DNA sequence: ACAATGGTGTAATGATCATTACACCTTCGC
DNA sequence: GCGAAGGTGTAATGATCATTACACCATTGT
């Protein structure tokens, strides 16, 4: 029963609904966005939404968790490029900035925080899928550097936390408070990276670790 | 007209309503909290709420802006104590941590961010009354230190921004994502302060500036 | 005591949805 | 072509509020 073509059709419906739902949640917030509007934008029928997702709450969960991405890949790629620590850090900083300050990501964070008032678990799960893997990837990079003789003041865990604070938490907070798109600070980013490098006591001339 | 006693009565009503409204907004968020519940908790009548505040939106504004506080006083007091830079920074870090990680403050930030989805101005105004004065007070302190011969790498503005990032934005983000009350990290705070001191290149033996 | 000013309680009023029900239409295997 | 499985459109259904209206009570200055 339910041969493959049906699944494909359903899957197409599912993607269209999630895309429309994300747009409307982002524009108006969860409470104000209506299922009727979502269906209008996605095409199809309200009944299909209920068949696929059960109810509005579960639709939000699907939207958020299918959209949640971490900076893990980006960090591992930057570290694998074989550059010295200082330019690697600059590259990671730029990548994290581009990823976590993307207007869509900021919008998602807003929605998750709004929902965290009535559902604390929700926010925790979201950050566990986004911030945690990012921090762990950083930790790995720092640990490998230290193992290869690069001097750094502090444990990899602590330094990863500081890096996330400076390049994710703080910049996201600024984006939320001052409006998205007001922060494409190119040299400001380098200034921050240098701040981190100084605090971590990294030798600016350290070469690419084996 | 409207002699003093009337004003006092009104003022008492006003305070009671704002307190009840803050509690319910904090517990359930703006959209889910109902005016009926707020009136039940505050005592008095729904009509009074409309007389005093006009509508639900303006009640929220009153709640948020009467509750918004900055860390300005705390910073100026710490700086005026005449201690050397390093212990002063530790004291400020502790003070900012206590103030901005208070569960009530976190709850307020959540509400403001939730509302910022549909009303970006609202968030901006809130942060202008809380984060900005705090950052400016820090800036003043750093500028005074530099003027008095304390060596610090970076402009007062930049260093104040980094300090806020490490002790406000990041810790608030953690509180929101991992739940309030999971972060009374006493020695972690010192570790962060030392990180800042190292990045700013402050001489750990610098004495109290004139 | 006496109005009057203003708060109180309660009950409309009206909108706005989430959610459900239902009859019609499409598509796909046969 | 046929029939079924599943999608579509549309229209209830029911709840939940914000907001308004109104008749009653309390307090205050005279």
PDB file of N, CA, C and O in Angstrom, chain A residues 2-41:
ATOM      1  N   UNK A   2       0.225   2.373  -0.256  1.00  0.00           N
ATOM      2  CA  UNK A   2       0.958   3.659  -0.343  1.00  0.00           C
ATOM      3  C   UNK A   2       2.269   3.502  -1.104  1.00  0.00           C
ATOM      4  O   UNK A   2       3.341   3.541  -0.519  1.00  0.00           O
ATOM      5  N   UNK A   3       2.162   3.331  -2.397  1.00  0.00           N
ATOM      6  CA  UNK A   3       3.368   3.170  -3.216  1.00  0.00           C
ATOM      7  C   UNK A   3       4.208   4.442  -3.217  1.00  0.00           C
ATOM      8  O   UNK A   3       3.769   5.496  -2.761  1.00  0.00           O
ATOM      9  N   UNK A   4       5.364   4.360  -3.788  1.00  0.00           N
ATOM     10  CA  UNK A   4       6.324   5.455  -3.723  1.00  0.00           C
ATOM     11  C   UNK A   4       5.793   6.803  -4.198  1.00  0.00           C
ATOM     12  O   UNK A   4       6.012   7.815  -3.522  1.00  0.00           O
ATOM     13  N   UNK A   5       5.116   6.872  -5.320  1.00  0.00           N
ATOM     14  CA  UNK A   5       4.642   8.154  -5.830  1.00  0.00           C
ATOM     15  C   UNK A   5       3.854   8.956  -4.791  1.00  0.00           C
ATOM     16  O   UNK A   5       4.010  10.161  -4.681  1.00  0.00           O
ATOM     17  N   UNK A   6       3.039   8.265  -4.016  1.00  0.00           N
ATOM     18  CA  UNK A   6       2.271   8.950  -2.980  1.00  0.00           C
ATOM     19  C   UNK A   6       3.198   9.613  -1.969  1.00  0.00           C
ATOM     20  O   UNK A   6       3.023  10.761  -1.580  1.00  0.00           O
ATOM     21  N   UNK A   7       4.205   8.862  -1.549  1.00  0.00           N
ATOM     22  CA  UNK A   7       5.144   9.422  -0.587  1.00  0.00           C
ATOM     23  C   UNK A   7       5.807  10.670  -1.150  1.00  0.00           C
ATOM     24  O   UNK A   7       5.996  11.652  -0.440  1.00  0.00           O
ATOM     25  N   UNK A   8       6.142  10.613  -2.411  1.00  0.00           N
ATOM     26  CA  UNK A   8       6.793  11.768  -3.013  1.00  0.00           C
ATOM     27  C   UNK A   8       5.859  12.974  -3.015  1.00  0.00           C
ATOM     28  O   UNK A   8       6.267  14.088  -2.712  1.00  0.00           O
ATOM     29  N   UNK A   9       4.616  12.720  -3.369  1.00  0.00           N
ATOM     30  CA  UNK A   9       3.662  13.830  -3.382  1.00  0.00           C
ATOM     31  C   UNK A   9       3.514  14.423  -1.976  1.00  0.00           C
ATOM     32  O   UNK A   9       3.559  15.623  -1.782  1.00  0.00           O
ATOM     33  N   UNK A  10       3.351  13.530  -1.004  1.00  0.00           N
ATOM     34  CA  UNK A  10       3.220  13.983   0.375  1.00  0.00           C
ATOM     35  C   UNK A  10       4.437  14.799   0.791  1.00  0.00           C
ATOM     36  O   UNK A  10       4.331  15.832   1.450  1.00  0.00           O
ATOM     37  N   UNK A  11       5.598  14.297   0.393  1.00  0.00           N
ATOM     38  CA  UNK A  11       6.828  14.969   0.780  1.00  0.00           C
ATOM     39  C   UNK A  11       6.898  16.364   0.179  1.00  0.00           C
ATOM     40  O   UNK A  11       7.366  17.306   0.817  1.00  0.00           O
ATOM     41  N   UNK A  12       6.415  16.479  -1.063  1.00  0.00           N
ATOM     42  CA  UNK A  12       6.419  17.797  -1.686  1.00  0.00           C
ATOM     43  C   UNK A  12       5.481  18.755  -0.921  1.00  0.00           C
ATOM     44  O   UNK A  12       5.802  19.893  -0.661  1.00  0.00           O
ATOM     45  N   UNK A  13       4.303  18.221  -0.587  1.00  0.00           N
ATOM     46  CA  UNK A  13       3.346  18.999   0.222  1.00  0.00           C
ATOM     47  C   UNK A  13       3.995  19.433   1.526  1.00  0.00           C
ATOM     48  O   UNK A  13       3.907  20.573   1.946  1.00  0.00           O
ATOM     49  N   UNK A  14       4.647  18.482   2.175  1.00  0.00           N
ATOM     50  CA  UNK A  14       5.258  18.735   3.469  1.00  0.00           C
ATOM     51  C   UNK A  14       6.272  19.879   3.384  1.00  0.00           C
ATOM     52  O   UNK A  14       6.270  20.800   4.198  1.00  0.00           O
ATOM     53  N   UNK A  15       7.099  19.829   2.363  1.00  0.00           N
ATOM     54  CA  UNK A  15       8.131  20.864   2.216  1.00  0.00           C
ATOM     55  C   UNK A  15       7.505  22.227   1.959  1.00  0.00           C
ATOM     56  O   UNK A  15       7.938  23.245   2.500  1.00  0.00           O
ATOM     57  N   UNK A  16       6.465  22.235   1.113  1.00  0.00           N
ATOM     58  CA  UNK A  16       5.812  23.506   0.796  1.00  0.00           C
ATOM     59  C   UNK A  16       5.176  24.107   2.042  1.00  0.00           C
ATOM     60  O   UNK A  16       5.269  25.315   2.293  1.00  0.00           O
ATOM     61  N   UNK A  17       4.543  23.251   2.841  1.00  0.00           N
ATOM     62  CA  UNK A  17       3.888  23.749   4.056  1.00  0.00           C
ATOM     63  C   UNK A  17       4.916  24.284   5.037  1.00  0.00           C
ATOM     64  O   UNK A  17       4.751  25.352   5.622  1.00  0.00           O
ATOM     65  N   UNK A  18       6.001  23.552   5.202  1.00  0.00           N
ATOM     66  CA  UNK A  18       7.028  24.004   6.144  1.00  0.00           C
ATOM     67  C   UNK A  18       7.633  25.325   5.690  1.00  0.00           C
ATOM     68  O   UNK A  18       7.862  26.230   6.497  1.00  0.00           O
ATOM     69  N   UNK A  19       7.861  25.460   4.402  1.00  0.00           N
ATOM     70  CA  UNK A  19       8.439  26.712   3.911  1.00  0.00           C
ATOM     71  C   UNK A  19       7.495  27.880   4.166  1.00  0.00           C
ATOM     72  O   UNK A  19       7.907  28.935   4.658  1.00  0.00           O
ATOM     73  N   UNK A  20       6.219  27.691   3.859  1.00  0.00           N
ATOM     74  CA  UNK A  20       5.248  28.762   4.069  1.00  0.00           C
ATOM     75  C   UNK A  20       5.113  29.076   5.561  1.00  0.00           C
ATOM     76  O   UNK A  20       5.042  30.242   5.964  1.00  0.00           O
ATOM     77  N   UNK A  21       5.098  28.020   6.371  1.00  0.00           N
ATOM     78  CA  UNK A  21       4.956  28.223   7.817  1.00  0.00           C
ATOM     79  C   UNK A  21       6.146  28.999   8.360  1.00  0.00           C
ATOM     80  O   UNK A  21       5.983  29.929   9.154  1.00  0.00           O
ATOM     81  N   UNK A  22       7.337  28.633   7.887  1.00  0.00           N
ATOM     82  CA  UNK A  22       8.510  29.356   8.388  1.00  0.00           C
ATOM     83  C   UNK A  22       8.413  30.829   8.032  1.00  0.00           C
ATOM     84  O   UNK A  22       8.634  31.702   8.863  1.00  0.00           O
ATOM     85  N   UNK A  23       8.037  31.113   6.794  1.00  0.00           N
ATOM     86  CA  UNK A  23       7.915  32.512   6.387  1.00  0.00           C
ATOM     87  C   UNK A  23       6.950  33.276   7.296  1.00  0.00           C
ATOM     88  O   UNK A  23       7.261  34.364   7.770  1.00  0.00           O
ATOM     89  N   UNK A  24       5.810  32.680   7.544  1.00  0.00           N
ATOM     90  CA  UNK A  24       4.811  33.417   8.329  1.00  0.00           C
ATOM     91  C   UNK A  24       5.171  33.505   9.809  1.00  0.00           C
ATOM     92  O   UNK A  24       4.938  34.529  10.446  1.00  0.00           O
ATOM     93  N   UNK A  25       5.752  32.445  10.353  1.00  0.00           N
ATOM     94  CA  UNK A  25       6.202  32.516  11.743  1.00  0.00           C
ATOM     95  C   UNK A  25       7.255  33.606  11.883  1.00  0.00           C
ATOM     96  O   UNK A  25       7.283  34.358  12.856  1.00  0.00           O
ATOM     97  N   UNK A  26       8.132  33.681  10.897  1.00  0.00           N
ATOM     98  CA  UNK A  26       9.212  34.661  10.919  1.00  0.00           C
ATOM     99  C   UNK A  26       8.655  36.089  10.809  1.00  0.00           C
ATOM    100  O   UNK A  26       9.123  37.011  11.457  1.00  0.00           O
ATOM    101  N   UNK A  27       7.645  36.242   9.973  1.00  0.00           N
ATOM    102  CA  UNK A  27       7.106  37.588   9.769  1.00  0.00           C
ATOM    103  C   UNK A  27       6.252  38.065  10.940  1.00  0.00           C
ATOM    104  O   UNK A  27       6.252  39.246  11.282  1.00  0.00           O
ATOM    105  N   UNK A  28       5.507  37.131  11.535  1.00  0.00           N
ATOM    106  CA  UNK A  28       4.503  37.575  12.511  1.00  0.00           C
ATOM    107  C   UNK A  28       4.633  36.934  13.885  1.00  0.00           C
ATOM    108  O   UNK A  28       3.915  37.326  14.808  1.00  0.00           O
ATOM    109  N   UNK A  29       5.513  35.946  14.019  1.00  0.00           N
ATOM    110  CA  UNK A  29       5.580  35.226  15.283  1.00  0.00           C
ATOM    111  C   UNK A  29       4.583  34.081  15.295  1.00  0.00           C
ATOM    112  O   UNK A  29       3.660  34.046  14.483  1.00  0.00           O
ATOM    113  N   UNK A  30       4.816  33.156  16.215  1.00  0.00           N
ATOM    114  CA  UNK A  30       4.009  31.944  16.241  1.00  0.00           C
ATOM    115  C   UNK A  30       2.530  32.215  16.523  1.00  0.00           C
ATOM    116  O   UNK A  30       1.652  31.716  15.824  1.00  0.00           O
ATOM    117  N   UNK A  31       2.275  33.014  17.528  1.00  0.00           N
ATOM    118  CA  UNK A  31       0.885  33.208  17.959  1.00  0.00           C
ATOM    119  C   UNK A  31       0.055  33.936  16.911  1.00  0.00           C
ATOM    120  O   UNK A  31      -1.104  33.618  16.690  1.00  0.00           O
ATOM    121  N   UNK A  32       0.668  34.914  16.267  1.00  0.00           N
ATOM    122  CA  UNK A  32      -0.091  35.728  15.328  1.00  0.00           C
ATOM    123  C   UNK A  32      -0.253  35.086  13.960  1.00  0.00           C
ATOM    124  O   UNK A  32      -1.170  35.429  13.226  1.00  0.00           O
ATOM    125  N   UNK A  33       0.662  34.228  13.586  1.00  0.00           N
ATOM    126  CA  UNK A  33       0.543  33.579  12.278  1.00  0.00           C
ATOM    127  C   UNK A  33      -0.619  32.587  12.329  1.00  0.00           C
ATOM    128  O   UNK A  33      -0.743  31.820  13.277  1.00  0.00           O
ATOM    129  N   UNK A  34      -1.463  32.601  11.325  1.00  0.00           N
ATOM    130  CA  UNK A  34      -2.608  31.697  11.346  1.00  0.00           C
ATOM    131  C   UNK A  34      -2.414  30.555  10.353  1.00  0.00           C
ATOM    132  O   UNK A  34      -1.790  30.726   9.302  1.00  0.00           O
ATOM    133  N   UNK A  35      -2.984  29.424  10.686  1.00  0.00           N
ATOM    134  CA  UNK A  35      -2.887  28.264   9.801  1.00  0.00           C
ATOM    135  C   UNK A  35      -3.564  28.556   8.473  1.00  0.00           C
ATOM    136  O   UNK A  35      -3.105  28.087   7.421  1.00  0.00           O
ATOM    137  N   UNK A  36      -4.619  29.320   8.509  1.00  0.00           N
ATOM    138  CA  UNK A  36      -5.310  29.659   7.257  1.00  0.00           C
ATOM    139  C   UNK A  36      -4.353  30.404   6.328  1.00  0.00           C
ATOM    140  O   UNK A  36      -4.267  30.087   5.131  1.00  0.00           O
ATOM    141  N   UNK A  37      -3.622  31.362   6.853  1.00  0.00           N
ATOM    142  CA  UNK A  37      -2.667  32.107   6.033  1.00  0.00           C
ATOM    143  C   UNK A  37      -1.561  31.195   5.510  1.00  0.00           C
ATOM    144  O   UNK A  37      -1.116  31.325   4.368  1.00  0.00           O
ATOM    145  N   UNK A  38      -1.114  30.291   6.367  1.00  0.00           N
ATOM    146  CA  UNK A  38      -0.048  29.382   5.960  1.00  0.00           C
ATOM    147  C   UNK A  38      -0.509  28.526   4.785  1.00  0.00           C
ATOM    148  O   UNK A  38       0.208  28.352   3.792  1.00  0.00           O
ATOM    149  N   UNK A  39      -1.732  28.018   4.880  1.00  0.00           N
ATOM    150  CA  UNK A  39      -2.263  27.190   3.803  1.00  0.00           C
ATOM    151  C   UNK A  39      -2.434  28.008   2.523  1.00  0.00           C
ATOM    152  O   UNK A  39      -2.106  27.538   1.428  1.00  0.00           O
ATOM    153  N   UNK A  40      -2.900  29.224   2.684  1.00  0.00           N
ATOM    154  CA  UNK A  40      -3.043  30.081   1.509  1.00  0.00           C
ATOM    155  C   UNK A  40      -1.706  30.231   0.791  1.00  0.00           C
ATOM    156  O   UNK A  40      -1.619  30.130  -0.438  1.00  0.00           O
ATOM    157  N   UNK A  41      -0.651  30.461   1.565  1.00  0.00           N
ATOM    158  CA  UNK A  41       0.650  30.670   0.939  1.00  0.00           C
ATOM    159  C   UNK A  41       1.235  29.374   0.379  1.00  0.00           C
ATOM    160  O   UNK A  41       1.900  29.375  -0.656  1.00  0.00           O
TER     161      UNK A  41
END
